[in-house]
PDB file of C-alpha atoms in Angstrom:
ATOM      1  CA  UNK A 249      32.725  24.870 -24.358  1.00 39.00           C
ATOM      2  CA  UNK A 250      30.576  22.949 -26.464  1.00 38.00           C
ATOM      3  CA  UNK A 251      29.595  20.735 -23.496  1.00 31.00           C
ATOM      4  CA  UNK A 252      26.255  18.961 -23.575  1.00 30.00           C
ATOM      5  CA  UNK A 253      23.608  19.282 -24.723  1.00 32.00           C
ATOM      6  CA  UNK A 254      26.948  18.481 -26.275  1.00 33.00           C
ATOM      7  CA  UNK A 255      29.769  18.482 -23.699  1.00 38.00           C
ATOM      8  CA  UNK A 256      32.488  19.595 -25.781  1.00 41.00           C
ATOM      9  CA  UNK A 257      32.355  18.765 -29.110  1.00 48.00           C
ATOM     10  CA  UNK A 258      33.659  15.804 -27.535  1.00 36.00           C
ATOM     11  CA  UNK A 259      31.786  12.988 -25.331  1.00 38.00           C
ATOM     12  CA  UNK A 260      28.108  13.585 -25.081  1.00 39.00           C
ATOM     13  CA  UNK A 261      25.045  11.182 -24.355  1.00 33.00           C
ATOM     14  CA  UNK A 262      23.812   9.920 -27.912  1.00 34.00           C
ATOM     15  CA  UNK A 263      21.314  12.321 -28.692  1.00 31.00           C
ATOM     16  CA  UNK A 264      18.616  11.043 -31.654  1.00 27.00           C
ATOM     17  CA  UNK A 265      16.614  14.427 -32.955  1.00 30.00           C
ATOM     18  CA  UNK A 266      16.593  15.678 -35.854  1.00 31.00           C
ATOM     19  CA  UNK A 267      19.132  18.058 -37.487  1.00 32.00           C
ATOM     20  CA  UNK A 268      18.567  21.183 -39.500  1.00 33.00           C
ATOM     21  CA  UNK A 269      21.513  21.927 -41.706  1.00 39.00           C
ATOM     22  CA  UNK A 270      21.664  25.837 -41.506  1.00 37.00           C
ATOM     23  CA  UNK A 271      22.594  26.858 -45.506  1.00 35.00           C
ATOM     24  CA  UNK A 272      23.344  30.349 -46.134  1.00 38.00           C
ATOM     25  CA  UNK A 273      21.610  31.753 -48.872  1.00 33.00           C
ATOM     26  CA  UNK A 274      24.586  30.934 -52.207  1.00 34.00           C
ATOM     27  CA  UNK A 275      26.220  33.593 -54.493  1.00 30.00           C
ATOM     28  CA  UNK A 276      28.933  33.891 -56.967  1.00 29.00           C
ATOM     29  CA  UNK A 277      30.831  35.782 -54.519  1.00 32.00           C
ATOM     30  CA  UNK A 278      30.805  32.545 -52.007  1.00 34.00           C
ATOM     31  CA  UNK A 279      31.781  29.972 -54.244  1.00 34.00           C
ATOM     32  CA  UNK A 280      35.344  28.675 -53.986  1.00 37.00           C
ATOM     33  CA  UNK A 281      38.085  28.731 -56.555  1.00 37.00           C
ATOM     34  CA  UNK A 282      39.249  25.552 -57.945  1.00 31.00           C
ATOM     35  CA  UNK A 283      42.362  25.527 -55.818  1.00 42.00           C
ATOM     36  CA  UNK A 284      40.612  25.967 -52.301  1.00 47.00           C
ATOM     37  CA  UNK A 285      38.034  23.716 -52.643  1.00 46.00           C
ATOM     38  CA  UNK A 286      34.696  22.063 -54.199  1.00 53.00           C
ATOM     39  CA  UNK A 287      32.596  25.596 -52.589  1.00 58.00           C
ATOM     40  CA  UNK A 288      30.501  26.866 -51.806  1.00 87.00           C
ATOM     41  CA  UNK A 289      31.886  28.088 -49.091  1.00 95.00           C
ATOM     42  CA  UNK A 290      30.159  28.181 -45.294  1.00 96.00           C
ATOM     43  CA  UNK A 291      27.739  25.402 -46.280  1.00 96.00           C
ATOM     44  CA  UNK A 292      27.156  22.378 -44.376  1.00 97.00           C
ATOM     45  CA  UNK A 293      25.786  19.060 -45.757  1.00 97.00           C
ATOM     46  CA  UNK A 294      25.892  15.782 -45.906  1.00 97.00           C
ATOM     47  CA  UNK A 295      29.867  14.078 -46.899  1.00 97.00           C
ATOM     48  CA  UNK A 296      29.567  11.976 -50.098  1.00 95.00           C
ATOM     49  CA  UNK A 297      30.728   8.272 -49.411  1.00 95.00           C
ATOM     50  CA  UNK A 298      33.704   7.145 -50.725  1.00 93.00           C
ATOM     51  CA  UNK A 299      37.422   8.606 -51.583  1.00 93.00           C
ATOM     52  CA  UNK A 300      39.335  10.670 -49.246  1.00 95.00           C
ATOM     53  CA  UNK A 301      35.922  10.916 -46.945  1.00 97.00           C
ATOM     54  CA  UNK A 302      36.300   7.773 -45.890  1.00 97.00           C
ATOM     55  CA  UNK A 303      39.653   8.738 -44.527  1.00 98.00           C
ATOM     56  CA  UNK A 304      37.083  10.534 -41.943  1.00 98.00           C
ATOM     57  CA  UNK A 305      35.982   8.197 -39.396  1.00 98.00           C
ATOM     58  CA  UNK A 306      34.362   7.675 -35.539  1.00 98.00           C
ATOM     59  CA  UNK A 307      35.136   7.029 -32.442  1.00 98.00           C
ATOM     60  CA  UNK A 308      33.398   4.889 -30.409  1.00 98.00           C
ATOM     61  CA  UNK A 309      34.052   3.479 -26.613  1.00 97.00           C
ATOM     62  CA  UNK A 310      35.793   0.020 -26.684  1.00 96.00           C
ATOM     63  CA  UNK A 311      32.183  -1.941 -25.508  1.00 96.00           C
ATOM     64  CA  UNK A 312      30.646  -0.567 -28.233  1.00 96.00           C
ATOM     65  CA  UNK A 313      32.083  -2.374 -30.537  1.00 93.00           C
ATOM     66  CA  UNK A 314      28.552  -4.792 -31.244  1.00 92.00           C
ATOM     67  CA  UNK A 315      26.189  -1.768 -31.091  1.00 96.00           C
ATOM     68  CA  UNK A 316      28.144   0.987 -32.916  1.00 97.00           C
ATOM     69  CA  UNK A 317      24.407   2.516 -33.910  1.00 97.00           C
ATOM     70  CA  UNK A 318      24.656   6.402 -31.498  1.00 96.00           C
ATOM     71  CA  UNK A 319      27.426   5.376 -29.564  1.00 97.00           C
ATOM     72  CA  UNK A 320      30.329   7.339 -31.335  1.00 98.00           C
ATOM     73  CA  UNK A 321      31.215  10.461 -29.463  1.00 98.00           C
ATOM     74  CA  UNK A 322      34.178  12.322 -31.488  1.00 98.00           C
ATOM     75  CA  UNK A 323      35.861  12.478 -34.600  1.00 98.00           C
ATOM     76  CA  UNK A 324      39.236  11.580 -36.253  1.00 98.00           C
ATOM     77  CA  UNK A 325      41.153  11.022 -39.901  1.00 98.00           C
ATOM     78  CA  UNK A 326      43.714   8.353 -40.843  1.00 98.00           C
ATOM     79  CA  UNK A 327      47.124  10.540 -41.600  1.00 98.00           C
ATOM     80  CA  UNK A 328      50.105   9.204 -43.616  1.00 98.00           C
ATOM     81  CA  UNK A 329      52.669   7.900 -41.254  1.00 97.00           C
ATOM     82  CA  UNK A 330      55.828   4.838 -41.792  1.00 94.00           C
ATOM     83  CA  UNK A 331      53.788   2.403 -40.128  1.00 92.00           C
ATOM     84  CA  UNK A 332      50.586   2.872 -42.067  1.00 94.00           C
ATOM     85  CA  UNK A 333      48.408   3.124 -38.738  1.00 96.00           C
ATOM     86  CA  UNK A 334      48.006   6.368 -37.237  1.00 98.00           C
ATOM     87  CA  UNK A 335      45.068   8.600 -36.548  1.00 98.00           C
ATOM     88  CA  UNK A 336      44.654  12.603 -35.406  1.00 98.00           C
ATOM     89  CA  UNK A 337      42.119  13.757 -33.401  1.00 98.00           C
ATOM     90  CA  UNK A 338      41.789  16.316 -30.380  1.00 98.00           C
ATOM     91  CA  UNK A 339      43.531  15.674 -27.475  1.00 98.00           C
ATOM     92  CA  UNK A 340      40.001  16.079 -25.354  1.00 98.00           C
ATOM     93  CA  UNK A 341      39.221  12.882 -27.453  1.00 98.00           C
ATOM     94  CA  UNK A 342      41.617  10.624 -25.967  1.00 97.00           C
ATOM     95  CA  UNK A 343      41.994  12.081 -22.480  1.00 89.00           C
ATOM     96  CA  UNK A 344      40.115   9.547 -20.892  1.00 85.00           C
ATOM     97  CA  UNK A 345      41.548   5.962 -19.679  1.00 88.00           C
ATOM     98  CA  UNK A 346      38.512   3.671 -21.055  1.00 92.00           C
ATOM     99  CA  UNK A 347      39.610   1.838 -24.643  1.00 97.00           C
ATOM    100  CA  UNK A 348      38.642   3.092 -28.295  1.00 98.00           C
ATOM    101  CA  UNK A 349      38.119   2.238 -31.156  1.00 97.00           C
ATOM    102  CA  UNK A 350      38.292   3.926 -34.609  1.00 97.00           C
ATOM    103  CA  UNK A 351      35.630   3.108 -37.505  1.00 97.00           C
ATOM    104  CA  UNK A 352      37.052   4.723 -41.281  1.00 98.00           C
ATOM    105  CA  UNK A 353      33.778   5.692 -43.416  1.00 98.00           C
ATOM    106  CA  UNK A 354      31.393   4.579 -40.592  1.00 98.00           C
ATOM    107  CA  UNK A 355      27.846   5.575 -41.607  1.00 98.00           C
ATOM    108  CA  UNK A 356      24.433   4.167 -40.111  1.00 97.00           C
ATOM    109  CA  UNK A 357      25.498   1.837 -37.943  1.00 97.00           C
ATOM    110  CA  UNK A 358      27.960   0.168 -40.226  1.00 97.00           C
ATOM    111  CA  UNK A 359      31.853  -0.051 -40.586  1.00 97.00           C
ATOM    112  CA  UNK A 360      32.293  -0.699 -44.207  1.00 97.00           C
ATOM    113  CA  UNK A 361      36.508  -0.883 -43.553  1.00 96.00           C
ATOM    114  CA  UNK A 362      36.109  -2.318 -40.291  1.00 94.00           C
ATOM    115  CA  UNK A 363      36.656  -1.606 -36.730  1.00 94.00           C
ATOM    116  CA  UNK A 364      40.304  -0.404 -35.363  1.00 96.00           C
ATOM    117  CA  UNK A 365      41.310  -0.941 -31.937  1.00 96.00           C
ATOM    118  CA  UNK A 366      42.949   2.013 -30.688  1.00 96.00           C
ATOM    119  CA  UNK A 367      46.311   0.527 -28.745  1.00 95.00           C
ATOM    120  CA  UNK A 368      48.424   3.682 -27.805  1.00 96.00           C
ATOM    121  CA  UNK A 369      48.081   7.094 -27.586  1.00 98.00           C
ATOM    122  CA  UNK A 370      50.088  10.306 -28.447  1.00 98.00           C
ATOM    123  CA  UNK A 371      49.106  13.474 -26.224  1.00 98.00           C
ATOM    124  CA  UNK A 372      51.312  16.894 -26.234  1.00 97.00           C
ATOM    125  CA  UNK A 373      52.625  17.698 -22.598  1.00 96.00           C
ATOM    126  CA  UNK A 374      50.540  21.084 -22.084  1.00 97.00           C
ATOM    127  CA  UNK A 375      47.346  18.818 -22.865  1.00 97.00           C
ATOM    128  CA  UNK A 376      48.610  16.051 -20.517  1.00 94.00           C
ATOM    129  CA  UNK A 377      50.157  18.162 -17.851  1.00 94.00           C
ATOM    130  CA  UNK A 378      47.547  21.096 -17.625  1.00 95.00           C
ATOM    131  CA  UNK A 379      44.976  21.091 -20.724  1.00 96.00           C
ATOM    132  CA  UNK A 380      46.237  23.677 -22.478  1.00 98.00           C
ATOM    133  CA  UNK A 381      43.990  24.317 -24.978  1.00 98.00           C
ATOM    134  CA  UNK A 382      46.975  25.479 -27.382  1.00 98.00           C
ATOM    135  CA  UNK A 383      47.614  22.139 -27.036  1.00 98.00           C
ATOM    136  CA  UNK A 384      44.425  20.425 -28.323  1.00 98.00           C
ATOM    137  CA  UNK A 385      45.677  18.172 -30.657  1.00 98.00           C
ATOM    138  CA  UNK A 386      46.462  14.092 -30.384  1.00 98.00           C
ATOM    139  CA  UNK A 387      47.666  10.930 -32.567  1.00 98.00           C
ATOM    140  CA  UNK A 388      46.253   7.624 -31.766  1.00 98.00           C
ATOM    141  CA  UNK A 389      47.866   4.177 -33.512  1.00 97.00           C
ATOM    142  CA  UNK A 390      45.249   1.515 -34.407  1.00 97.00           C
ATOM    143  CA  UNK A 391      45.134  -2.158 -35.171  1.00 91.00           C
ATOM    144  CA  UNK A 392      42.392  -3.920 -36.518  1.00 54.00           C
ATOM    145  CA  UNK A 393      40.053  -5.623 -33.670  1.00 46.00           C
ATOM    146  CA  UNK A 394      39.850  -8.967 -34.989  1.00 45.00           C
ATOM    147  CA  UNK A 395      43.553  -9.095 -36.272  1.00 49.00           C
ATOM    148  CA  UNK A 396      42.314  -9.387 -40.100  1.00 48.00           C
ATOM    149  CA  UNK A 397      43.390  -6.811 -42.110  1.00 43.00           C
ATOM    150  CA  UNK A 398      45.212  -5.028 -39.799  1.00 41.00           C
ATOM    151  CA  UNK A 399      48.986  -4.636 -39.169  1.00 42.00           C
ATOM    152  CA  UNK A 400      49.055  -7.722 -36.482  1.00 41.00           C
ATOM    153  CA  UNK A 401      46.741  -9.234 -38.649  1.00 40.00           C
ATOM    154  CA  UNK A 402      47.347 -12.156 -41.223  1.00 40.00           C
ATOM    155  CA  UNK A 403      47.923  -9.725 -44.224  1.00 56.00           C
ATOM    156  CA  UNK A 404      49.983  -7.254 -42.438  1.00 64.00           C
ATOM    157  CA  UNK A 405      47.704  -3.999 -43.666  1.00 85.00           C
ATOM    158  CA  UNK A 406      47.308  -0.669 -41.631  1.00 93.00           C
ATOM    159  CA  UNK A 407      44.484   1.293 -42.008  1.00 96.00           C
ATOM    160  CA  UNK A 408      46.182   3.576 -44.442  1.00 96.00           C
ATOM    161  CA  UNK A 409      46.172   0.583 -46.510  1.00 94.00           C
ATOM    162  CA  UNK A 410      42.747   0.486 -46.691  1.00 95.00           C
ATOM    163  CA  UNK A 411      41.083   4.127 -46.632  1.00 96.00           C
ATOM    164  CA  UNK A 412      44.203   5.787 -47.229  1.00 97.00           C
ATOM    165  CA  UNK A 413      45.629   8.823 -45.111  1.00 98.00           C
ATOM    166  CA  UNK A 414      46.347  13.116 -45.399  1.00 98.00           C
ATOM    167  CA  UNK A 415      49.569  14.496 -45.058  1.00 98.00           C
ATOM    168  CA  UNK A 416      49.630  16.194 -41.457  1.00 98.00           C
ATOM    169  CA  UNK A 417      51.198  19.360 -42.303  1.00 98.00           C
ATOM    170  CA  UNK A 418      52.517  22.266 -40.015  1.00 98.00           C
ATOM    171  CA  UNK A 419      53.725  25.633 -40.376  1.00 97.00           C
ATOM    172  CA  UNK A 420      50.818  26.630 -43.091  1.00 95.00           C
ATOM    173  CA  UNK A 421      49.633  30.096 -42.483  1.00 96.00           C
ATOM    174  CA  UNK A 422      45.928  30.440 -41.284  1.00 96.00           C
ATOM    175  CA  UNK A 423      43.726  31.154 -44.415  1.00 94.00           C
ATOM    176  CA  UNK A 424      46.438  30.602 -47.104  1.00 94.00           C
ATOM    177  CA  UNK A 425      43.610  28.333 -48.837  1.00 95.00           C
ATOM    178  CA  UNK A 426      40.313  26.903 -47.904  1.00 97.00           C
ATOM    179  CA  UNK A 427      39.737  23.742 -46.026  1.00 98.00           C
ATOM    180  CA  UNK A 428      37.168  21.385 -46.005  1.00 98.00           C
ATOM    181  CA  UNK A 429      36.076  19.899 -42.461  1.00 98.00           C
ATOM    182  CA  UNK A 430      34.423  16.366 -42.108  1.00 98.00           C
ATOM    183  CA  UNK A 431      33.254  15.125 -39.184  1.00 98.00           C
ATOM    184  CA  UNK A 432      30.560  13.257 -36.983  1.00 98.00           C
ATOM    185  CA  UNK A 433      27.881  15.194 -34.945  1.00 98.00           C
ATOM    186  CA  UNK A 434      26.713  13.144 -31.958  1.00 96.00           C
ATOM    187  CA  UNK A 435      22.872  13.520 -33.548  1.00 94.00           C
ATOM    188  CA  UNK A 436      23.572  11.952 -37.400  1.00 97.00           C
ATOM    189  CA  UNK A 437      24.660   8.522 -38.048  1.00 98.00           C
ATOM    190  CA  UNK A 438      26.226   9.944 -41.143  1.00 98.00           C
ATOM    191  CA  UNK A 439      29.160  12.717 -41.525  1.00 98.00           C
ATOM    192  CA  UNK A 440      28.814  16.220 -42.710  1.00 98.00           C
ATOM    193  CA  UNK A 441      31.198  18.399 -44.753  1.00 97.00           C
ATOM    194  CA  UNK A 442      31.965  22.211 -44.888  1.00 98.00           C
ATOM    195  CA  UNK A 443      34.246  24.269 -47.037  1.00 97.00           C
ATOM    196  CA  UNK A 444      35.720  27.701 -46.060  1.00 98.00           C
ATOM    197  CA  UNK A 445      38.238  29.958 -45.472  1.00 97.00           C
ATOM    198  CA  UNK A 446      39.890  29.723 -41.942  1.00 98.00           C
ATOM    199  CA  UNK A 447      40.687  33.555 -39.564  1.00 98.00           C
ATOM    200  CA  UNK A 448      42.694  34.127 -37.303  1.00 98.00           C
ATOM    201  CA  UNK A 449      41.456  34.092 -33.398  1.00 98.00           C
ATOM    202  CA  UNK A 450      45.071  34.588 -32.027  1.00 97.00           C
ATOM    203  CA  UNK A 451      48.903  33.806 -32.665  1.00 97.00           C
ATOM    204  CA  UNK A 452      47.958  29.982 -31.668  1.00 97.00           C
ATOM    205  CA  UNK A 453      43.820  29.569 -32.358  1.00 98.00           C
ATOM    206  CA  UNK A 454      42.178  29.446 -35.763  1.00 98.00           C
ATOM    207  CA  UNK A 455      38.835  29.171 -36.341  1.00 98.00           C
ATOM    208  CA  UNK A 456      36.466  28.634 -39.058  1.00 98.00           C
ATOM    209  CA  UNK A 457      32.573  29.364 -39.877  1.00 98.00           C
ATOM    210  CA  UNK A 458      30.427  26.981 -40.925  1.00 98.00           C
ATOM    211  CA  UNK A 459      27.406  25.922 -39.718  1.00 97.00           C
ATOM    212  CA  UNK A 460      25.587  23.236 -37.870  1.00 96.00           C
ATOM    213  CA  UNK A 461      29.287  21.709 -36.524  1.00 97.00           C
ATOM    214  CA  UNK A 462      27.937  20.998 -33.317  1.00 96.00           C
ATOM    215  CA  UNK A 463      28.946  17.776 -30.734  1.00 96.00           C
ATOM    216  CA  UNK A 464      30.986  14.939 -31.818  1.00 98.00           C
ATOM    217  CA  UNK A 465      32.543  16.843 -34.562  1.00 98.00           C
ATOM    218  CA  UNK A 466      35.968  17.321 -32.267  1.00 98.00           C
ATOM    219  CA  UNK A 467      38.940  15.843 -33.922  1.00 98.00           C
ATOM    220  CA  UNK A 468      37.400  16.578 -37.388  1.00 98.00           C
ATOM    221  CA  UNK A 469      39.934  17.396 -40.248  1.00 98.00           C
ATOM    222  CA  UNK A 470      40.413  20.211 -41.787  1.00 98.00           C
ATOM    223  CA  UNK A 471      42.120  19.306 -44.938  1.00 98.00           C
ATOM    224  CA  UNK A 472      43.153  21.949 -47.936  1.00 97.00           C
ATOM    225  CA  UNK A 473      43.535  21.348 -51.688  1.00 95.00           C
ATOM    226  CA  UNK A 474      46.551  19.564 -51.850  1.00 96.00           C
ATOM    227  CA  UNK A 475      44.629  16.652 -49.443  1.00 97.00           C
ATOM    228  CA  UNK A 476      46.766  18.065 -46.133  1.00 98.00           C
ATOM    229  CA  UNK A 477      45.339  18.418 -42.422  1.00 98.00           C
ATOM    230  CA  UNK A 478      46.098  22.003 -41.415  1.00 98.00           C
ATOM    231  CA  UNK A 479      43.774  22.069 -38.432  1.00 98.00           C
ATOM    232  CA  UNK A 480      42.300  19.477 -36.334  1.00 98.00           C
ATOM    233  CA  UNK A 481      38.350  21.008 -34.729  1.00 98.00           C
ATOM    234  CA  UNK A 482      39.088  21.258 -31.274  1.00 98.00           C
ATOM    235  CA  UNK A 483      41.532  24.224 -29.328  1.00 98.00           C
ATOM    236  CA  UNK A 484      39.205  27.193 -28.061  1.00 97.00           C
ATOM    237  CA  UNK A 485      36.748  26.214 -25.236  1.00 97.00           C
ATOM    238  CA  UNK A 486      37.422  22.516 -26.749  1.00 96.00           C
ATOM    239  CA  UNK A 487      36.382  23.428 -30.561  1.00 95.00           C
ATOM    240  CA  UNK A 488      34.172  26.436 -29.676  1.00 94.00           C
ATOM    241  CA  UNK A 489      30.723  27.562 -27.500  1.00 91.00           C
ATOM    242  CA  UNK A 490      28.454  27.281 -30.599  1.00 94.00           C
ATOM    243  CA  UNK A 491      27.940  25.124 -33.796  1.00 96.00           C
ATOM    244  CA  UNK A 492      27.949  27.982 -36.121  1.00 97.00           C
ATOM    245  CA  UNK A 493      31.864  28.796 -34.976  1.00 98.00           C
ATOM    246  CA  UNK A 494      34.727  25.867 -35.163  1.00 98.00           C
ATOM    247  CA  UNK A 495      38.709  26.415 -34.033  1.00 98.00           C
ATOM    248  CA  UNK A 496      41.754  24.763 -34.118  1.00 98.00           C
ATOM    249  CA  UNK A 497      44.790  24.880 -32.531  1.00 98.00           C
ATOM    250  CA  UNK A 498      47.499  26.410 -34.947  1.00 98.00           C
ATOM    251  CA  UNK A 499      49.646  23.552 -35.433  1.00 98.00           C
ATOM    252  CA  UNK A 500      53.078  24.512 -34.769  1.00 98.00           C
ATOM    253  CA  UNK A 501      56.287  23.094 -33.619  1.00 97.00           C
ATOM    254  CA  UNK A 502      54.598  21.029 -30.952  1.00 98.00           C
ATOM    255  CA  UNK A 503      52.092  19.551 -32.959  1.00 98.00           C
ATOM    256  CA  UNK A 504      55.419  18.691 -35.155  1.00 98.00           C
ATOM    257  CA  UNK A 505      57.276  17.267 -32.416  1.00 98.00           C
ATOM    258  CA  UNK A 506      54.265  15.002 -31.160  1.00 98.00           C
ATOM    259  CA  UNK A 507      54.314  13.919 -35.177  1.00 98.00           C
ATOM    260  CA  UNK A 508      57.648  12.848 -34.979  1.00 98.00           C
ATOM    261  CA  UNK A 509      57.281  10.760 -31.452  1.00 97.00           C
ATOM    262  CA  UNK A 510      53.912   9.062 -32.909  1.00 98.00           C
ATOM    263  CA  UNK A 511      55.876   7.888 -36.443  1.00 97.00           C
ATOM    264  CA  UNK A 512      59.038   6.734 -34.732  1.00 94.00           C
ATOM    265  CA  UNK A 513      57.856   5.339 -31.071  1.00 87.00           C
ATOM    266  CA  UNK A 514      58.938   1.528 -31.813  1.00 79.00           C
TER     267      UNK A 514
END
């Protein structure tokens, strides 16, 4: 697992130490075509602000909500749902009974969209019955934690309304295109990014090289082309045993279902 120094990719001590990006040495062969991505592919750097990156966001325990500055633990992405107000992560993210919260775009200590209290949770049965790690994947609805600009709030606005949300899409065959994955490693108070192509690891795991993905980077994204989440880090030994390696579960018909229950629980 990628347990501490990073205890999964998912909650870890705050670690502050400084972070070699590991960049494999660039050829024409490894850049990516314009329909799989921005290439090249298998580097990891630094996510530009702004756009669908902002989508990307933290997630911090509830009583962090003053001090966000190393507190944030995993990763997750604003999706497109009815209600404007869902997020996916991995289910290891939200196993745990102590309140969230959810910060779009967060970078250096800042929430430039604000901070999302997370108010229910959506976890697969062979997470919540056994931790099945084919079932490593989880939805989360937010509301704003003041009440402005949030659904409850005075304007009525999700959080898709203000960063904007992916398609979740299931069913897409492992390695059809590349994806990029965003995501937060417990050591930067900034995201990364990495483009490539996802492998197979087995009928239900997929996983993805790219360097330098190493704790806190569970729940990332990993969004195609066409601006859709295929994969969601997390899966194999909770997202993998090293930072070079990254998996997700294949989403399937259960990932589908749990969809479905998150956009139409009243």
């Amino acid at each position: 697992m990628k347990r501490t120094p990073r205890i999964g990719r998912r909650v870890s001590s705050p670690v502050f130490a400084a972070v070699v990006l590991l960049v494999p040495a660039v050829t024409s062969a490894s850049l990516a075509d314009a329909d799989d991505g921005p290439g090249p592919f298998g580097v990891t750097a630094v996510a530009a602000a702004g756009g669908p990156t902002d989508r990307v966001g933290a997630l911090f325990g509830a009583d962090r909500a003053g001090k966000l500055a190393g507190g944030h633990f995993c990763t997750a992405s604003v999706v497109h749902s009815p209600g404007r107000e869902l997020v996916v992560t991995a289910a290891h993210c939200l196993d745990g009974d102590g309140g969230l919260i959810f910060v779009p775009g967060y970078r250096d200590g800042k929430a430039p969209y604000g901070v999302w209290t997370v108010r229910k949770r959506f976890l697969p049965d062979g997470w919540a019955k056994g931790q099945d790690e084919d079932s490593d994947v989880a939805f989360a609805e937010v509301a704003a934690k003041d009440g402005k600009d949030g659904k409850d709030g005075k304007d009525g606005k999700g959080v898709e309304d203000v960063v904007g949300g992916n398609r979740f899409v299931t069913g897409t065959a492992t390695g059809a295109t590349a994806v990029t994955v965003t995501g937060y490693p417990n050591s930067r108070e900034v995201p990364v990014s990495c483009t490539n192509k996802p492998t197979p690891h087995s009928s239900t795991q997929q996983r993805i090289d790219c360097p330098a993905l190493s704790g806190g980077t569970s729940g990332s994204p990993w969004v195609n082309g066409d601006g859709q989440v295929v994969g969601v880090l997390g899966g194999h030994e909770e997202g993998g045993s090293t930072d070079d390696i990254s998996y997700s579960v294949v989403l399937g018909t259960e990932a589908a279902e749990l969809y479905r229950d998150a956009t139409t629980d009243p």
